[in-house]
Coordinates of C-alpha atoms in Angstrom, one line a residue:
M1 CA 0.0 0.0 0.0
M2 CA 1.1 3.5 -0.7
D3 CA 0.5 6.9 0.8
Y4 CA -0.5 10.1 -1.1
Q5 CA 3.1 11.1 -1.8
E6 CA 4.2 7.7 -3.1
F7 CA 1.1 7.3 -5.2
A8 CA 1.4 10.7 -6.9
R9 CA 5.1 10.2 -7.5
D10 CA 4.5 6.8 -9.1
L11 CA 1.8 8.3 -11.4
R12 CA 3.9 11.4 -12.1
I13 CA 1.0 13.7 -11.2
D14 CA 0.8 16.5 -8.7
M15 CA -1.2 16.3 -5.5
E16 CA -3.8 18.7 -6.9
R17 CA -4.6 16.3 -9.7
L18 CA -4.6 13.3 -7.4
Q19 CA -7.2 15.1 -5.3
V20 CA -9.3 15.5 -8.5
F21 CA -9.1 11.8 -9.0
I22 CA -10.4 11.2 -5.4
D23 CA -13.0 14.0 -5.4
R24 CA -14.5 12.7 -8.7
G25 CA -14.7 9.2 -7.2
W26 CA -12.4 7.7 -9.8
I27 CA -10.3 6.2 -7.1
S28 CA -11.0 5.6 -3.4
P29 CA -8.1 5.0 -1.1
A30 CA -8.4 2.4 1.7
M31 CA -8.4 4.0 5.2
P32 CA -6.5 1.6 7.5
E33 CA -6.1 3.3 10.9
G34 CA -7.7 6.4 9.5
R35 CA -4.9 7.1 7.0
P36 CA -5.6 7.0 3.3
M37 CA -3.6 4.3 1.6
F38 CA -3.6 3.3 -2.1
R39 CA -3.6 -0.3 -3.4
D40 CA -2.1 -1.7 -6.6
V41 CA -5.6 -1.7 -8.1
D42 CA -5.9 2.0 -7.4
L43 CA -2.5 2.6 -9.1
A44 CA -3.6 0.7 -12.2
R45 CA -6.9 2.6 -12.4
A46 CA -5.2 5.9 -11.9
A47 CA -2.6 5.1 -14.6
L48 CA -5.5 4.4 -17.0
I49 CA -7.1 7.7 -16.0
A50 CA -3.8 9.5 -16.5
D51 CA -3.4 7.9 -20.0
L52 CA -6.9 8.8 -21.0
A53 CA -6.3 12.4 -20.0
N54 CA -2.7 13.0 -20.9
E55 CA -2.1 10.7 -23.9
M56 CA -5.6 10.6 -25.4
G57 CA -6.8 14.1 -24.5
V58 CA -10.0 12.9 -22.8
N59 CA -11.5 15.6 -20.6
D60 CA -12.8 14.9 -17.1
E61 CA -16.4 14.3 -18.2
G62 CA -15.1 11.8 -20.8
V63 CA -13.1 10.0 -18.1
D64 CA -16.3 9.8 -16.0
L65 CA -18.0 8.1 -19.0
V66 CA -15.1 5.7 -19.7
L67 CA -14.8 4.7 -16.1
D68 CA -18.6 4.2 -15.8
L69 CA -18.6 2.0 -18.8
L70 CA -15.6 0.0 -17.6
D71 CA -17.2 -0.5 -14.2
Q72 CA -20.4 -1.7 -15.9
L73 CA -18.3 -4.1 -18.0
Y74 CA -16.6 -5.5 -15.0
S75 CA -19.9 -5.9 -13.1
L76 CA -21.3 -7.8 -16.1
R77 CA -18.3 -10.0 -16.2
F78 CA -18.7 -10.8 -12.5
A79 CA -22.4 -11.5 -12.9
F80 CA -21.8 -13.8 -15.9
S81 CA -19.1 -15.6 -14.0
N82 CA -21.5 -16.2 -11.2
L83 CA -24.2 -17.3 -13.7
I84 CA -21.7 -19.8 -15.3
D85 CA -20.7 -21.1 -11.9
A86 CA -24.4 -21.6 -11.0
L87 CA -25.1 -23.3 -14.4
E88 CA -22.2 -25.7 -14.0
V89 CA -23.8 -27.3 -11.0
Q90 CA -27.1 -27.9 -12.8
P91 CA -28.0 -31.3 -14.4
R92 CA -26.7 -31.8 -17.9
D93 CA -30.2 -31.5 -19.4
V94 CA -30.8 -28.1 -17.7
R95 CA -27.4 -26.9 -19.0
R96 CA -28.2 -28.1 -22.5
H97 CA -31.6 -26.3 -22.5
V98 CA -30.1 -23.1 -21.3
V99 CA -27.4 -23.2 -24.0
N100 CA -29.9 -24.0 -26.7
D101 CA -32.2 -21.2 -25.6
A102 CA -29.3 -18.7 -25.5
Q103 CA -28.2 -19.7 -29.0
K104 CA -31.8 -19.2 -30.3
L105 CA -32.0 -15.8 -28.7
N106 CA -28.6 -14.9 -30.1
R107 CA -29.7 -15.8 -33.7
L108 CA -32.9 -13.9 -33.3
T109 CA -31.1 -10.8 -32.0
R110 CA -28.6 -10.9 -34.8
R111 CA -31.4 -11.1 -37.4
G112 CA -33.1 -8.2 -35.7
L113 CA -30.0 -6.1 -35.8
R114 CA -29.4 -6.9 -39.5
S115 CA -33.0 -5.7 -40.2
L116 CA -32.2 -2.4 -38.7
R117 CA -29.4 -1.7 -41.2

């Protein structure tokens, strides 16, 4: 875990910009013993934010949008992982029916999307 100074130094950002990251809710330091400390996951997320802003020219509102979409994507991945785990303990017939129904829905959805073109 890192404190504010280490974190900002590793990211090569100033303390004011780090405070923006925190104030906008982009990163949330852990608070062991009442002291803010950053984890490796915070560093990875902040590095992405810095790349979006510095390398790609994305403004703060754009960063909000990108992070929201990424958070949604990770939530969906987690939900699908749980669904797959639940499906794997079901009887073979149940799994086969679920897979067949999903494939049918996928085909219908693709046909529907093609008709919109």
